[in-house]
PDB file of C-alpha atoms in Angstrom:
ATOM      1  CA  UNK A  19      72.960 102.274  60.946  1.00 90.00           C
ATOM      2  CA  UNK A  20      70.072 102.153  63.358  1.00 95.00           C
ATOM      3  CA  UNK A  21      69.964  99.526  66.033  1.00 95.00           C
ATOM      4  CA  UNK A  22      67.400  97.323  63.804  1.00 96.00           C
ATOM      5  CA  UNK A  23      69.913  97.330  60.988  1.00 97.00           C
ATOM      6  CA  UNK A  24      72.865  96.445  62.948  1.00 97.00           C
ATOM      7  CA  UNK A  25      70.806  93.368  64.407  1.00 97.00           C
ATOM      8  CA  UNK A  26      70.025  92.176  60.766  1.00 98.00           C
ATOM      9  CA  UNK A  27      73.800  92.373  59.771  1.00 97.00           C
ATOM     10  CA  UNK A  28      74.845  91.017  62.515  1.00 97.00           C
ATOM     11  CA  UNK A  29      72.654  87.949  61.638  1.00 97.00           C
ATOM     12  CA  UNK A  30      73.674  87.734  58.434  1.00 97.00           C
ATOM     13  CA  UNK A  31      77.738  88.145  59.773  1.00 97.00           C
ATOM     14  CA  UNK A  32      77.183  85.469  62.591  1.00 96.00           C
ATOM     15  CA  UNK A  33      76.247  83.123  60.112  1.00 95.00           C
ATOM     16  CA  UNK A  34      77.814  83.368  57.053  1.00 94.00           C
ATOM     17  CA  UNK A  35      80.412  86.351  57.538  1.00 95.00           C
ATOM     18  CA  UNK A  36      84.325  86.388  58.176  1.00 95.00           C
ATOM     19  CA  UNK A  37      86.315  88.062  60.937  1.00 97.00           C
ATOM     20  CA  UNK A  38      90.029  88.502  60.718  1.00 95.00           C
ATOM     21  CA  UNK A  39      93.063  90.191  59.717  1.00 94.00           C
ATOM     22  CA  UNK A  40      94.665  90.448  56.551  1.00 89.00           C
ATOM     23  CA  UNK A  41      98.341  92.133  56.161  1.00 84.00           C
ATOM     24  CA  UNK A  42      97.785  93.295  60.049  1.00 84.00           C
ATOM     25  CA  UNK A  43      94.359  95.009  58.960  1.00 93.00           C
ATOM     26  CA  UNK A  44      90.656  94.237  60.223  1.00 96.00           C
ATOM     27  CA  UNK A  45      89.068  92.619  57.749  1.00 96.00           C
ATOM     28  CA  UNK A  46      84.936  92.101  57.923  1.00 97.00           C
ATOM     29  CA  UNK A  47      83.564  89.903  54.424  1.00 96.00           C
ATOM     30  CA  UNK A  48      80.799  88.122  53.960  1.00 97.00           C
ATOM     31  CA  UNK A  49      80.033  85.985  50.584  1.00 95.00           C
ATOM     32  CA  UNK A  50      77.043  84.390  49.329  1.00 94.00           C
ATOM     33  CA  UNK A  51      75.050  83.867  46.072  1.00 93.00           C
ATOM     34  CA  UNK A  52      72.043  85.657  47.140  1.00 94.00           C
ATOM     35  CA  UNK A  53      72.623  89.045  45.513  1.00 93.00           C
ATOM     36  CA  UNK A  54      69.753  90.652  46.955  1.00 96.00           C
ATOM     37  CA  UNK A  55      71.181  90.356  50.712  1.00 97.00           C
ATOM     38  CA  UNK A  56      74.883  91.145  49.619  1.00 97.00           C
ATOM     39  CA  UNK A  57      73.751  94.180  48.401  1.00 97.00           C
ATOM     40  CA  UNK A  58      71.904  94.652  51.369  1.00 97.00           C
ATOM     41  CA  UNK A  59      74.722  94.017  53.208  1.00 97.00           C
ATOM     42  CA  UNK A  60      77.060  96.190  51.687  1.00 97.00           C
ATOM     43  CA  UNK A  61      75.068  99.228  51.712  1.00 97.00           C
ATOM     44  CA  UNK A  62      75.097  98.926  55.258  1.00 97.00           C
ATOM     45  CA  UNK A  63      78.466  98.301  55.895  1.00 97.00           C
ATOM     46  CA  UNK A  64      79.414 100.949  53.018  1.00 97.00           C
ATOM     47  CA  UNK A  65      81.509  98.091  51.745  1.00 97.00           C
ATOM     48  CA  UNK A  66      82.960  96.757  47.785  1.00 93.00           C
ATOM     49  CA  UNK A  67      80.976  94.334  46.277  1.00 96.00           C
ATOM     50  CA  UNK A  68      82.780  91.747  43.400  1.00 95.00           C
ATOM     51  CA  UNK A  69      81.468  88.664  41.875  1.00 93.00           C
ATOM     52  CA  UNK A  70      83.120  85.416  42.496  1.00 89.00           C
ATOM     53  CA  UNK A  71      82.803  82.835  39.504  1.00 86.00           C
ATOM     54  CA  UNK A  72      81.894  79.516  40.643  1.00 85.00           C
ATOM     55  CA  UNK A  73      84.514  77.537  41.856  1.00 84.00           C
ATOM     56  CA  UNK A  74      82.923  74.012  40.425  1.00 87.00           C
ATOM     57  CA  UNK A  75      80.441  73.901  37.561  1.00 87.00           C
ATOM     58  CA  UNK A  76      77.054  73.220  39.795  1.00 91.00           C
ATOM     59  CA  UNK A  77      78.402  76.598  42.203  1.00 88.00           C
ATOM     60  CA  UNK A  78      75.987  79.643  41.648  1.00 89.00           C
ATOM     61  CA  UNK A  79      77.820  82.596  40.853  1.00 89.00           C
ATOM     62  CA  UNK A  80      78.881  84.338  44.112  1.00 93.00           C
ATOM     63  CA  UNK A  81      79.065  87.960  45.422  1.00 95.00           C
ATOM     64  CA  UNK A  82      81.216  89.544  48.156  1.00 96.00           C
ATOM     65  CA  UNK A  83      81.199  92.181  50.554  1.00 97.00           C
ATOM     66  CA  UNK A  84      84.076  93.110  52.344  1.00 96.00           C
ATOM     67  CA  UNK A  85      85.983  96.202  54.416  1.00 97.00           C
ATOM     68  CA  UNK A  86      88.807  96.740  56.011  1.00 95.00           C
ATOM     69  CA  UNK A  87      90.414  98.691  58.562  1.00 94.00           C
ATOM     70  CA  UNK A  88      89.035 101.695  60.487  1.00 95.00           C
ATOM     71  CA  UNK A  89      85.867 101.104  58.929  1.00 96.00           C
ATOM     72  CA  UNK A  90      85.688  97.496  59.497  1.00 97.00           C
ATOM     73  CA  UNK A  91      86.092  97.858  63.467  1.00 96.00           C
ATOM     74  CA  UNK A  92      83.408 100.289  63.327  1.00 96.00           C
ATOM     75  CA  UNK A  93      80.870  98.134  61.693  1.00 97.00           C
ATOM     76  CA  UNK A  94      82.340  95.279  64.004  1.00 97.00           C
ATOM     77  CA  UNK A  95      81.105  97.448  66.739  1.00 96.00           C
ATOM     78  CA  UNK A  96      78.189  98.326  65.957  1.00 97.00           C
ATOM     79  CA  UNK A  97      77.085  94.717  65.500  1.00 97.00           C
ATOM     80  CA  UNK A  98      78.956  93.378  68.437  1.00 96.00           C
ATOM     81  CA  UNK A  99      75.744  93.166  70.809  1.00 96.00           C
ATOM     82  CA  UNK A 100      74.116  91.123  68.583  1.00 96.00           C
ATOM     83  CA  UNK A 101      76.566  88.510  67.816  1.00 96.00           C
ATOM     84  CA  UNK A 102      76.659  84.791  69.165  1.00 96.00           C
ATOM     85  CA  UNK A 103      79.338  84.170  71.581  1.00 96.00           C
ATOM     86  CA  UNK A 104      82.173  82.849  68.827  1.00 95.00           C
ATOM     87  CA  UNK A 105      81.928  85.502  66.677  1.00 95.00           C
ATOM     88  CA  UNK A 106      81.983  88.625  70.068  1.00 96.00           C
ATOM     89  CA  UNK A 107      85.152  87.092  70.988  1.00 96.00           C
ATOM     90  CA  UNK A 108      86.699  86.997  67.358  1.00 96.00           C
ATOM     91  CA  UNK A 109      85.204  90.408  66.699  1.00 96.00           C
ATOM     92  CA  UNK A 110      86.539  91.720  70.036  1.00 96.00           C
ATOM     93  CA  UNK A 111      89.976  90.103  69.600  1.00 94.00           C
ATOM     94  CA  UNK A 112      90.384  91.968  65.930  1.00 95.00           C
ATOM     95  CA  UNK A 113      88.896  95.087  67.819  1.00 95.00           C
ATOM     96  CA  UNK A 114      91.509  94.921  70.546  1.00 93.00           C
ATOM     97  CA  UNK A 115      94.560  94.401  68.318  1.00 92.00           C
ATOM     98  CA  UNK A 116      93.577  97.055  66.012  1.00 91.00           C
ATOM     99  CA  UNK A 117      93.205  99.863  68.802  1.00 86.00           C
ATOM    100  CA  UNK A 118      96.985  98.147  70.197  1.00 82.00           C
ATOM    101  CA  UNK A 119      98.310  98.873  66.638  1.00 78.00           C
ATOM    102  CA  UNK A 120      96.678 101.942  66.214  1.00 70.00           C
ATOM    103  CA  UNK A 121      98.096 103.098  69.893  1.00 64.00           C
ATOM    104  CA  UNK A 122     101.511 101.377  69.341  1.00 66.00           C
ATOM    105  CA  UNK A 123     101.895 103.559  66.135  1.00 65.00           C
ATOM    106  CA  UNK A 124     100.677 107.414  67.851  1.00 61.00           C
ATOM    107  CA  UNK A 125     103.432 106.285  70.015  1.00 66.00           C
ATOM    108  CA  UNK A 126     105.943 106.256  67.726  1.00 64.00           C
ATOM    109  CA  UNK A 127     104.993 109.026  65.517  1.00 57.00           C
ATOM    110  CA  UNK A 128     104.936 111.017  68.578  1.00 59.00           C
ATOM    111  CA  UNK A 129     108.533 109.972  69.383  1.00 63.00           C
ATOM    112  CA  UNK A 130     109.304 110.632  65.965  1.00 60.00           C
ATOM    113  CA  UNK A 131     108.473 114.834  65.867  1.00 56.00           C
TER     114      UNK A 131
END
């Protein structure tokens, strides 16, 4: 992702995107009924797309872009300059509990062998 690309997301994320954990994994979505900049979106992140139907009858017809894990924190990262203060410390708190796990469990498979 080049530095321009990561600023775009990360405009798109600090707006309308969600941080947070889900079954102790980083979790990086972002939703929205313009197709063009999901898809956008996604090929940046490298992420799933799905269609939401609309939840009342005058909703659009929604798309979704979300990742998880490993490759959530990375994308997290890359966009973390560019963020607005709320969103750095959410992305930085996901950040720092996922390298904790990730630490927490090398420990224990190394107590393990």
């Amino acid at each position: 992702m080049t530095p321009e690309q990561a600023a775009w997301l990360a405009g798109l994320l600090d707006g309308e995107g969600c941080f947070d954990m889900t079954h102790s994994s980083p979790r990086l979505r972002v939703k929205m009924s313009d197709h063009d900049v999901i898809i956008r979106a996604a090929t940046l992140m490298n992420a799933r797309v799905h269609a939401e139907p609309p939840r009342q009858p005058h909703h659009k017809p929604c798309l979704v872009a979300q990742i998880h894990g490993d490759s959530a924190v990375a994308v997290m990262r890359a966009v973390l300059p560019h963020l607005g203060a709320r969103r750095t410390a959410k992305a930085t708190e996901i950040i720092l509990a996922h390298s904790n796990r990730q630490a927490v469990r090398a420990t224990r498979h190394l107590k393990a062998a």
